[in-house]
Short mmCIF file of C-alpha atoms in Angstrom, two decimals:
data_model
loop_
_atom_site.label_atom_id
_atom_site.label_comp_id
_atom_site.label_asym_id
_atom_site.label_seq_id
_atom_site.Cartn_x
_atom_site.Cartn_y
_atom_site.Cartn_z
CA MET A 1 23.90 -13.22 1.47
CA GLN A 2 22.68 -16.52 2.90
CA ILE A 3 22.91 -15.70 6.59
CA ALA A 4 20.03 -17.31 8.49
CA MET A 5 18.27 -15.25 11.12
CA ARG A 6 17.90 -16.88 14.53
CA ARG A 7 14.74 -16.35 16.55
CA GLU A 8 16.71 -15.28 19.62
CA GLN A 9 18.27 -12.43 17.64
CA ILE A 10 14.90 -10.80 17.00
CA CYS A 11 13.53 -8.02 19.16
CA LEU A 12 16.36 -7.98 21.70
CA HIS A 13 16.77 -4.23 21.96
CA GLU A 14 14.50 -1.86 23.78
CA HIS A 15 12.63 0.48 21.48
CA PRO A 16 12.12 4.15 22.24
CA ARG A 17 8.75 4.91 23.76
CA ASN A 18 5.73 4.43 21.45
CA ILE A 19 7.71 2.70 18.67
CA PRO A 20 5.80 -0.48 17.65
CA ARG A 21 7.53 -3.80 18.24
CA PRO A 22 7.66 -6.06 15.17
CA THR A 23 5.85 -9.36 14.97
CA MET A 24 8.13 -12.30 15.81
CA THR A 25 9.51 -13.69 12.55
CA PRO A 26 10.70 -17.18 11.61
CA PRO A 27 14.34 -17.75 10.62
CA ILE A 28 14.86 -16.09 7.24
CA THR A 29 17.53 -15.14 4.73
CA LEU A 30 17.98 -11.90 2.84
CA GLN A 31 16.81 -13.66 -0.34
CA GLN A 32 13.63 -14.81 1.38
CA LEU A 33 12.92 -11.16 2.14
CA GLY A 34 12.81 -10.62 -1.63
CA TRP A 35 16.45 -9.71 -2.31
CA ASP A 36 17.66 -10.62 -5.81
CA ASP A 37 20.32 -9.76 -8.40
CA GLY A 38 18.44 -6.66 -9.51
CA PHE A 39 18.46 -5.13 -6.05
CA ALA A 40 22.08 -6.25 -5.62
CA ASP A 41 23.01 -4.28 -8.74
CA ASP A 42 21.26 -1.19 -7.37
CA PHE A 43 23.05 -1.62 -4.04
CA GLU A 44 26.55 -2.10 -5.48
CA GLN A 45 27.43 1.60 -5.30
CA PHE A 46 26.72 1.63 -1.55
CA GLU A 47 28.55 -1.61 -0.76
CA TYR A 48 31.88 0.09 -1.46
CA LEU A 49 30.98 2.66 1.21
CA GLY A 50 30.68 -0.02 3.88
CA MET A 51 26.88 -0.03 3.96
CA GLN A 52 24.52 -2.99 4.31
CA PRO A 53 21.21 -3.74 2.55
CA ALA A 54 18.10 -4.12 4.67
CA ARG A 55 14.33 -4.09 4.21
CA VAL A 56 11.96 -1.79 6.08
CA ILE A 57 9.40 -3.83 8.04
CA ILE A 58 7.96 -1.02 10.21
CA ALA A 59 7.75 2.70 9.54
CA HIS A 60 6.66 4.89 12.46
CA ASN A 61 7.16 8.63 12.00
CA ASN A 62 10.95 9.08 11.74
CA TYR A 63 11.83 5.60 13.04
CA PHE A 64 12.22 2.50 10.89
CA THR A 65 12.62 -1.13 11.91
CA LEU A 66 14.86 -2.97 9.45
CA LEU A 67 15.79 -6.59 8.76
CA ASP A 68 19.08 -7.36 7.03
CA GLY A 69 18.98 -11.16 6.82
CA GLU A 70 20.77 -11.52 10.14
CA ARG A 71 19.21 -9.24 12.73
CA GLU A 72 16.77 -6.44 13.40
CA TRP A 73 17.78 -2.77 13.53
CA LEU A 74 16.06 0.39 14.71
CA ALA A 75 17.03 3.17 12.31
CA THR A 76 16.51 6.83 11.51
CA PRO A 77 17.24 8.58 8.19
CA ALA A 78 20.58 10.30 7.71
CA GLY A 79 20.51 14.08 7.70
CA ARG A 80 21.76 14.11 4.10
CA LEU A 81 18.93 11.79 3.03
CA ARG A 82 16.34 14.07 4.60
CA LEU A 83 18.00 17.15 3.14
CA ASN A 84 18.20 15.74 -0.39
CA ALA A 85 14.67 14.33 -0.35
CA LYS A 86 12.60 16.78 -2.38
CA ARG A 87 9.37 15.14 -1.21
CA ILE A 88 8.30 12.99 1.73
CA SER A 89 7.68 10.26 -0.86
CA SER A 90 11.48 9.95 -1.23
CA LEU A 91 11.88 8.78 2.38
CA PRO A 92 11.65 5.10 3.37
CA VAL A 93 8.32 3.30 3.64
CA VAL A 94 7.41 -0.26 4.59
CA GLY A 95 8.66 -2.66 1.93
CA ASP A 96 11.54 -0.44 0.80
CA TRP A 97 15.07 -1.76 0.40
CA VAL A 98 17.57 0.65 1.92
CA ALA A 99 21.31 1.15 2.29
CA MET A 100 22.08 1.42 5.99
CA LYS A 101 25.08 1.53 8.28
CA PRO A 102 25.20 0.41 11.94
CA ARG A 103 26.00 3.14 14.46
CA LYS A 104 29.20 2.78 16.38
CA GLY A 105 28.70 2.30 20.09
CA GLU A 106 24.90 1.94 19.75
CA GLU A 107 23.83 -1.68 19.75
CA ASP A 108 21.11 -2.56 17.19
CA ARG A 109 20.86 1.07 16.01
CA ALA A 110 21.47 2.12 12.42
CA THR A 111 21.25 5.05 10.00
CA VAL A 112 19.50 4.85 6.63
CA HIS A 113 21.57 6.58 3.95
CA ALA A 114 19.63 5.76 0.78
CA VAL A 115 16.44 4.16 -0.57
CA LEU A 116 16.97 1.74 -3.45
CA PRO A 117 14.82 2.25 -6.59
CA ARG A 118 11.26 0.96 -6.07
CA ARG A 119 9.90 -1.62 -8.51
CA THR A 120 6.30 -1.02 -7.51
CA LYS A 121 4.67 1.34 -5.03
CA PHE A 122 1.20 1.92 -3.67
CA SER A 123 0.58 5.66 -3.52
CA ARG A 124 -2.24 8.07 -2.91
CA ARG A 125 -2.70 11.82 -2.91
CA SER A 126 -1.52 13.16 0.45
CA PRO A 127 -4.50 14.13 2.65
CA GLU A 128 -2.42 16.91 4.27
CA ARG A 129 -0.68 18.20 1.12
CA PRO A 130 -2.96 17.78 -1.90
CA ALA A 131 -0.16 18.46 -4.41
CA ASP A 132 2.10 15.79 -2.88
CA GLU A 133 2.36 12.04 -3.19
CA GLN A 134 2.12 9.77 -0.13
CA VAL A 135 3.73 6.37 -0.70
CA ILE A 136 2.03 3.74 1.48
CA SER A 137 4.20 0.72 0.70
CA ALA A 138 6.82 -0.36 -1.83
CA ASN A 139 8.10 -3.40 -3.73
CA ILE A 140 4.80 -5.27 -3.56
CA ASP A 141 3.76 -8.10 -5.87
CA THR A 142 0.05 -8.31 -5.02
CA ALA A 143 -2.50 -5.79 -3.74
CA LEU A 144 -5.13 -7.60 -1.66
CA ILE A 145 -8.21 -5.35 -1.60
CA VAL A 146 -10.32 -6.36 1.39
CA SER A 147 -14.02 -5.58 1.88
CA ASP A 148 -16.56 -7.31 4.06
CA LEU A 149 -19.90 -8.58 2.81
CA VAL A 150 -21.90 -7.18 5.71
CA THR A 151 -21.21 -3.51 6.43
CA ASP A 152 -18.49 -2.36 4.02
CA PHE A 153 -19.45 -3.68 0.57
CA ASN A 154 -19.40 -0.72 -1.83
CA VAL A 155 -18.76 -1.30 -5.53
CA ARG A 156 -17.75 2.31 -6.20
CA ARG A 157 -15.15 2.26 -3.42
CA LEU A 158 -13.78 -1.06 -4.69
CA GLU A 159 -13.58 0.52 -8.13
CA ARG A 160 -11.34 3.26 -6.69
CA TYR A 161 -9.16 0.73 -4.85
CA LEU A 162 -8.74 -1.22 -8.09
CA ALA A 163 -7.61 1.94 -9.90
CA LEU A 164 -5.04 2.58 -7.14
CA ALA A 165 -3.88 -1.05 -7.27
CA HIS A 166 -3.46 -0.99 -11.06
CA GLU A 167 -1.55 2.27 -10.68
CA SER A 168 0.86 0.64 -8.21
CA GLY A 169 2.11 -1.95 -10.67
CA ALA A 170 1.06 -4.82 -8.39
CA LYS A 171 -1.52 -7.49 -9.26
CA PRO A 172 -4.94 -6.59 -7.77
CA VAL A 173 -6.97 -9.28 -5.98
CA VAL A 174 -10.33 -8.68 -4.25
CA LEU A 175 -11.06 -10.46 -0.95
CA LEU A 176 -14.62 -10.40 0.41
CA THR A 177 -14.64 -11.31 4.11
CA LYS A 178 -17.28 -12.33 6.67
CA LEU A 179 -18.79 -14.99 4.44
CA ASP A 180 -20.24 -16.61 7.56
CA LEU A 181 -22.42 -13.53 8.21
CA SER A 182 -23.70 -12.86 4.69
CA GLU A 183 -26.73 -14.29 2.90
CA ASP A 184 -26.49 -12.38 -0.39
CA VAL A 185 -23.08 -13.52 -1.64
CA GLU A 186 -24.12 -14.48 -5.18
CA GLU A 187 -25.94 -11.18 -5.70
CA MET A 188 -22.88 -9.20 -4.52
CA LEU A 189 -20.52 -11.20 -6.73
CA GLU A 190 -22.76 -10.52 -9.71
CA GLU A 191 -22.71 -6.79 -8.93
CA LEU A 192 -18.92 -6.79 -8.55
CA ALA A 193 -18.07 -8.79 -11.69
CA PRO A 194 -18.24 -5.88 -14.22
CA VAL A 195 -15.98 -3.82 -11.91
CA ALA A 196 -13.41 -6.46 -10.95
CA ARG A 197 -13.14 -7.66 -14.57
CA ASP A 198 -9.81 -9.56 -14.78
CA ALA A 199 -8.97 -9.21 -11.07
CA PRO A 200 -9.50 -12.47 -9.11
CA VAL A 201 -12.26 -12.33 -6.47
CA HIS A 202 -12.26 -14.65 -3.43
CA VAL A 203 -14.90 -14.98 -0.72
CA ILE A 204 -13.51 -15.95 2.69
CA SER A 205 -14.41 -16.35 6.34
CA ASN A 206 -11.84 -15.78 9.06
CA VAL A 207 -14.20 -17.53 11.51
CA THR A 208 -14.68 -20.83 9.67
CA GLY A 209 -11.44 -20.61 7.66
CA GLU A 210 -13.30 -21.10 4.37
CA GLY A 211 -11.40 -19.57 1.45
CA VAL A 212 -8.35 -18.54 3.51
CA ASP A 213 -6.14 -21.15 1.81
CA LEU A 214 -6.93 -19.50 -1.54
CA VAL A 215 -5.07 -16.39 -0.33
CA ARG A 216 -1.87 -18.35 0.26
CA GLN A 217 -1.26 -18.70 -3.49
CA TYR A 218 -0.31 -15.00 -3.54
CA LEU A 219 2.09 -15.36 -0.62
CA GLY A 220 4.82 -17.72 -1.79
CA PRO A 221 8.41 -17.47 -0.51
CA GLY A 222 9.88 -14.06 -1.26
CA GLN A 223 6.53 -12.64 -2.44
CA THR A 224 5.06 -9.51 -0.86
CA ALA A 225 1.38 -8.59 -0.68
CA VAL A 226 -0.23 -5.49 0.80
CA LEU A 227 -3.63 -5.45 2.51
CA LEU A 228 -5.87 -2.54 1.54
CA GLY A 229 -9.31 -1.69 2.84
CA SER A 230 -11.38 0.12 5.43
CA SER A 231 -10.97 -0.35 9.18
CA GLY A 232 -12.83 -3.30 10.65
CA VAL A 233 -13.12 -5.42 7.49
CA GLY A 234 -10.89 -8.17 8.89
CA LYS A 235 -7.42 -7.38 7.54
CA SER A 236 -5.55 -8.08 10.78
CA THR A 237 -7.76 -11.07 11.52
CA LEU A 238 -6.86 -12.46 8.10
CA ILE A 239 -3.16 -12.19 8.98
CA ASN A 240 -3.85 -14.11 12.19
CA SER A 241 -5.59 -16.81 10.13
CA LEU A 242 -2.69 -17.02 7.68
CA MET A 243 -0.17 -17.25 10.52
CA GLY A 244 -2.16 -19.89 12.36
CA ARG A 245 -1.90 -17.90 15.58
CA GLU A 246 -2.93 -14.56 17.00
CA ARG A 247 -0.34 -11.97 16.02
CA MET A 248 -2.24 -9.15 17.69
CA ASN A 249 -5.29 -9.07 19.90
CA THR A 250 -8.31 -8.28 17.75
CA ALA A 251 -11.33 -7.34 19.77
CA GLU A 252 -14.48 -9.41 19.57
CA THR A 253 -16.70 -8.73 16.61
CA ARG A 254 -20.11 -7.32 17.39
CA ASP A 255 -23.27 -9.13 16.37
CA ASP A 256 -23.75 -6.76 13.42
CA GLY A 257 -20.38 -7.83 11.96
CA ARG A 258 -18.48 -4.62 12.70
CA GLY A 259 -14.94 -5.25 13.86
CA ARG A 260 -13.40 -3.32 16.71
CA HIS A 261 -9.70 -3.77 16.05
CA THR A 262 -7.83 -0.89 14.46
CA THR A 263 -4.30 -1.17 13.06
CA THR A 264 -2.28 1.90 14.07
CA HIS A 265 0.91 1.42 12.04
CA ARG A 266 2.13 -0.23 8.85
CA GLU A 267 4.08 -3.45 9.24
CA LEU A 268 5.53 -6.12 6.96
CA VAL A 269 4.73 -9.48 8.55
CA ILE A 270 6.75 -12.55 7.55
CA LEU A 271 4.78 -15.78 7.36
CA GLU A 272 6.13 -19.22 8.23
CA ASN A 273 6.42 -20.18 4.54
CA GLY A 274 8.54 -17.11 3.74
CA GLY A 275 5.74 -15.07 2.16
CA MET A 276 5.26 -11.49 3.36
CA ILE A 277 2.15 -9.40 3.91
CA ILE A 278 1.91 -5.70 4.77
CA ASP A 279 -0.84 -4.66 7.17
CA ASN A 280 -2.16 -1.12 6.82
CA PRO A 281 -4.43 1.08 8.91
CA GLY A 282 -7.79 1.72 7.24
CA MET A 283 -7.63 4.69 4.87
CA ARG A 284 -10.49 7.17 4.89
CA GLU A 285 -9.18 9.17 1.96
CA LEU A 286 -8.25 7.49 -1.33
CA GLY A 287 -7.08 10.30 -3.55
CA LEU A 288 -5.53 9.03 -6.80
CA TRP A 289 -1.97 10.06 -7.59
CA ASP A 290 -0.29 9.23 -10.91
CA SER A 291 -3.49 7.59 -12.08
CA ASN A 292 -3.48 7.56 -15.90
CA ALA A 293 -2.51 3.88 -16.12
CA GLY A 294 -4.65 2.93 -13.10
CA ILE A 295 -7.81 4.47 -14.55
CA ARG A 296 -7.11 3.04 -18.02
CA ASP A 297 -6.60 -0.50 -16.69
CA SER A 298 -9.55 -0.38 -14.27
CA PHE A 299 -11.93 1.06 -16.86
CA ASN A 300 -10.60 -0.67 -19.98
CA ASP A 301 -14.19 -1.32 -21.12
CA ILE A 302 -14.82 2.43 -21.24
CA ALA A 303 -11.44 2.99 -22.90
CA ALA A 304 -12.45 0.53 -25.63
CA LEU A 305 -15.71 2.42 -26.17
CA ALA A 306 -13.91 5.78 -26.20
CA ALA A 307 -11.78 4.58 -29.11
CA LYS A 308 -15.00 4.45 -31.16
CA CYS A 309 -16.03 8.07 -30.44
CA ARG A 310 -16.24 10.41 -33.45
CA PHE A 311 -13.78 12.86 -31.88
CA SER A 312 -10.45 11.76 -30.43
CA ASP A 313 -10.69 14.38 -27.64
CA CYS A 314 -14.28 13.49 -26.74
CA SER A 315 -15.12 14.29 -23.10
CA HIS A 316 -18.11 11.90 -23.19
CA GLN A 317 -20.50 14.63 -22.09
CA SER A 318 -22.47 16.21 -24.95
CA GLU A 319 -20.40 15.64 -28.09
CA PRO A 320 -22.16 14.05 -31.08
CA GLY A 321 -21.04 10.56 -32.01
CA CYS A 322 -19.95 9.64 -28.47
CA ALA A 323 -19.85 5.85 -28.20
CA VAL A 324 -19.58 5.99 -24.41
CA LYS A 325 -22.77 8.03 -23.91
CA GLN A 326 -24.53 5.81 -26.43
CA ALA A 327 -23.59 2.72 -24.41
CA VAL A 328 -24.97 4.36 -21.24
CA GLU A 329 -28.23 5.23 -23.00
CA GLU A 330 -28.58 1.72 -24.40
CA GLY A 331 -27.89 0.18 -21.00
CA THR A 332 -24.77 -1.74 -22.04
CA LEU A 333 -22.61 0.45 -19.77
CA ASP A 334 -23.69 0.96 -16.16
CA GLU A 335 -24.44 4.65 -15.58
CA GLU A 336 -22.98 4.64 -12.05
CA ARG A 337 -19.77 3.10 -13.38
CA PHE A 338 -19.54 5.82 -16.02
CA ASP A 339 -20.23 8.53 -13.39
CA ASN A 340 -17.45 7.15 -11.18
CA PHE A 341 -15.10 7.03 -14.17
CA HIS A 342 -15.85 10.68 -14.94
CA LYS A 343 -15.36 11.59 -11.27
CA LEU A 344 -11.89 10.00 -11.24
CA ILE A 345 -10.97 11.73 -14.50
CA SER A 346 -12.02 15.09 -13.00
CA GLU A 347 -10.06 14.32 -9.83
CA ARG A 348 -6.98 13.58 -11.90
CA ALA A 349 -7.37 16.87 -13.79
CA SER A 350 -7.70 18.73 -10.48
CA LEU A 351 -4.52 17.07 -9.19
CA ASP A 352 -2.65 17.97 -12.38
CA THR A 353 -3.65 21.60 -11.90
CA ALA A 354 -2.55 21.59 -8.24
CA ARG A 355 0.81 20.07 -9.14
CA GLU A 356 1.38 22.61 -11.92
CA MET A 357 0.58 25.49 -9.55
CA GLN A 358 2.92 24.08 -6.91
CA ALA A 359 5.71 23.68 -9.49
CA ARG A 360 5.31 27.31 -10.60
CA LEU A 361 5.38 28.53 -6.99
CA GLU A 362 8.55 26.58 -6.27
CA LYS A 363 10.24 28.13 -9.30
CA THR A 364 9.36 31.68 -8.22
CA PRO A 365 12.67 33.55 -7.63
CA GLY A 366 13.29 34.44 -4.01
CA ARG A 367 10.38 32.36 -2.72
CA PRO A 368 11.29 30.18 0.32
CA GLN A 369 11.21 26.49 -0.60
CA PRO A 370 9.09 24.31 1.70
CA ASN A 371 10.73 21.31 3.32
CA ARG A 372 8.43 18.63 1.98
CA SER A 373 10.51 15.73 3.23
CA SER A 374 9.71 16.40 6.88
CA ARG A 375 7.29 14.11 8.64
CA PRO A 376 4.76 15.46 11.14
CA THR A 377 6.04 15.10 14.68
CA MET A 378 4.37 15.28 18.07
CA ARG A 379 4.95 18.47 19.98
CA LYS A 380 6.46 17.98 23.39
CA LYS A 381 4.35 19.21 26.26
CA LYS A 382 5.94 21.83 28.43
CA LYS A 383 6.71 20.72 31.95
CA SER A 384 4.55 22.46 34.48
#
């Protein structure tokens, strides 16, 4: 589909109360949103049912804002989709491609009937349901991990973000912001190098613009990146810098470098060059999900050492002939890095146990099955 989107077609309808309005987008085609032959093949079964492909650009509780290469739609999931979704992770998230159908008699409203297979996804362990997966965003090419050099720099946290990024299937890139306020950049880069390993690291300033152009190489036409990091590190300000204008009002930064702006919803923002970037609220909890590959790729130096251990099932604690412990003792492997590795391994084992217990409970005959596809909703206040 090569139908160009006109600016005047965007954001015409009135949203229900409290549903975020999308950022104004430039004219764009379905292909510029990332659509290709692979997605077209996945969609073919729905085309015969009179449905249309669209991409989710905002997810807000049970409402989704979609773009279909021609116009914007406000959609909700079909009852059958919700009923058949075994987990909340099966429902649409920002970045998903979906099969949708316009509603008759309701202008700019649509129903989502299916989510197309995801090529990549950024997931974490659900804070509310520890045995469940929470998908943050989907079909992403690059994970931009953002930390500032003043108040947020934490190598161990960046290590965890890198494991999550590797797990997603996207390319991890580390962005260190607030260069204009930091005096110890070289020291921090030296500390980060053994952790980042093959992941590119860029130092930028949203105030002076230094380094911002380096980020554009990951945001070519049809490419999607996701911003990850704590609140106040400059994620939304970075989007403003990339757009060349203020997309949202970010409050003034205090003298100590702490930002005041907080993103409250996830949104896929389309840049003038056709690249796309997903803004996320800061995440306080970063529980790993299906993390075997993420841990292996993030700690491949430890994996290489483990291959030299005397025992193939070495836990790297007290076994004789442990190459990992030997490296720690000799100082060739940072002890804090090893401790964080062991912490993530233990966390993964705990998650595996929780998932096994949940699976056994769900198989118990006669036990009511929880509806895990439901999203939390606000309770309506009773009228006085």
